[in-house]
């Protein structure tokens, strides 16, 4: 079955520190990959996406993600975290066939310490 | 931002009552989706639509029905609400006309409480 795993439920980092959020997928073929961010009480905002090509993808708000086929991973990174980055982050995957719905990971809640 | 609205934004209802949630888009996108979000589960697909009057089930479709009579509107109905359907419901849309167009955009969500 298709699945997306985010191993870290909760991460706390200090403001200014670097960040890496992990995401692994299990699909028969390479899926489209996404990272979304959800601030408290808000909807989901797309940070970045990977369809093909360059495996290092740049997104909004200074985020980037690297696709590693050998590890079935799509980890999200940011070199210097800001307090406003505190939110929940969701990795998602989908295919360009069939229903095209996304499979989401369970999310990682990021807390930023001053 | 994609033009997606959901109504109502908040609703409290009682067990056994029917509830209908509405998703409205102004993007003329072909695909529309209903997800529910619960702690520890991320978002899970309830139903989706790939065109007017064309719908299909997702992973958690039991107790839910949908209808799409117009491109812009996708309705989610809980025929007889239960406490297990207390959740935040998100509508999403995607264009899906070809390669690299399958990004999904999400509405603001509806928080439903079933007492």
Short mmCIF file of C-alpha atoms in Angstrom, two decimals, chain A residues 32 34 36 38 41-46 49 51-52 88 90 95-96 98-107, chain B residues 9 31 33 35 37 40-43 45 48 57-59 90 94 96 99-108:
data_model
loop_
_atom_site.label_atom_id
_atom_site.label_comp_id
_atom_site.label_asym_id
_atom_site.label_seq_id
_atom_site.Cartn_x
_atom_site.Cartn_y
_atom_site.Cartn_z
CA UNK A 32 4.98 13.53 -6.93
CA UNK A 34 4.96 17.88 -1.62
CA UNK A 36 2.73 21.70 3.15
CA UNK A 38 -0.20 24.50 8.52
CA UNK A 41 -6.15 27.22 13.00
CA UNK A 42 -5.23 27.71 9.37
CA UNK A 43 -5.44 25.73 6.17
CA UNK A 44 -2.55 24.11 4.35
CA UNK A 45 -0.07 26.19 2.42
CA UNK A 46 2.15 24.64 -0.21
CA UNK A 49 6.87 20.29 -4.69
CA UNK A 51 7.76 16.26 -9.90
CA UNK A 52 11.02 15.43 -11.69
CA UNK A 88 2.86 21.74 11.63
CA UNK A 90 3.03 17.71 6.30
CA UNK A 95 0.56 9.95 -8.63
CA UNK A 96 -0.43 11.45 -11.97
CA UNK A 98 -6.05 7.45 -11.27
CA UNK A 99 -7.65 9.65 -8.68
CA UNK A 100 -4.63 11.87 -8.13
CA UNK A 101 -5.41 12.23 -4.44
CA UNK A 102 -2.58 12.81 -2.01
CA UNK A 103 -1.41 10.52 0.74
CA UNK A 104 -0.27 12.51 3.73
CA UNK A 105 2.16 11.78 6.48
CA UNK A 106 0.93 12.26 10.01
CA UNK A 107 2.74 15.56 10.36
CA UNK B 9 -16.40 27.32 8.74
CA UNK B 31 -10.56 17.62 -9.63
CA UNK B 33 -11.37 16.38 -2.96
CA UNK B 35 -10.20 15.23 3.32
CA UNK B 37 -7.83 15.90 9.45
CA UNK B 40 -1.89 11.73 14.44
CA UNK B 41 -3.42 10.87 11.07
CA UNK B 42 -2.54 13.79 8.84
CA UNK B 43 -5.21 14.25 6.20
CA UNK B 45 -9.21 11.23 1.70
CA UNK B 48 -13.06 12.92 -4.65
CA UNK B 57 -14.59 6.92 -2.74
CA UNK B 58 -11.44 7.47 -0.75
CA UNK B 59 -10.02 5.59 2.18
CA UNK B 90 -10.65 20.28 4.10
CA UNK B 94 -6.32 20.39 -8.65
CA UNK B 96 -4.70 17.82 -13.50
CA UNK B 99 2.30 16.76 -16.36
CA UNK B 100 3.26 19.05 -13.54
CA UNK B 101 -0.24 20.34 -12.97
CA UNK B 102 -1.31 18.09 -10.12
CA UNK B 103 -0.59 20.47 -7.29
CA UNK B 104 -3.48 20.46 -4.86
CA UNK B 105 -4.68 23.66 -3.27
CA UNK B 106 -6.62 23.60 -0.05
CA UNK B 107 -9.53 25.51 1.33
CA UNK B 108 -9.54 27.05 4.83
#
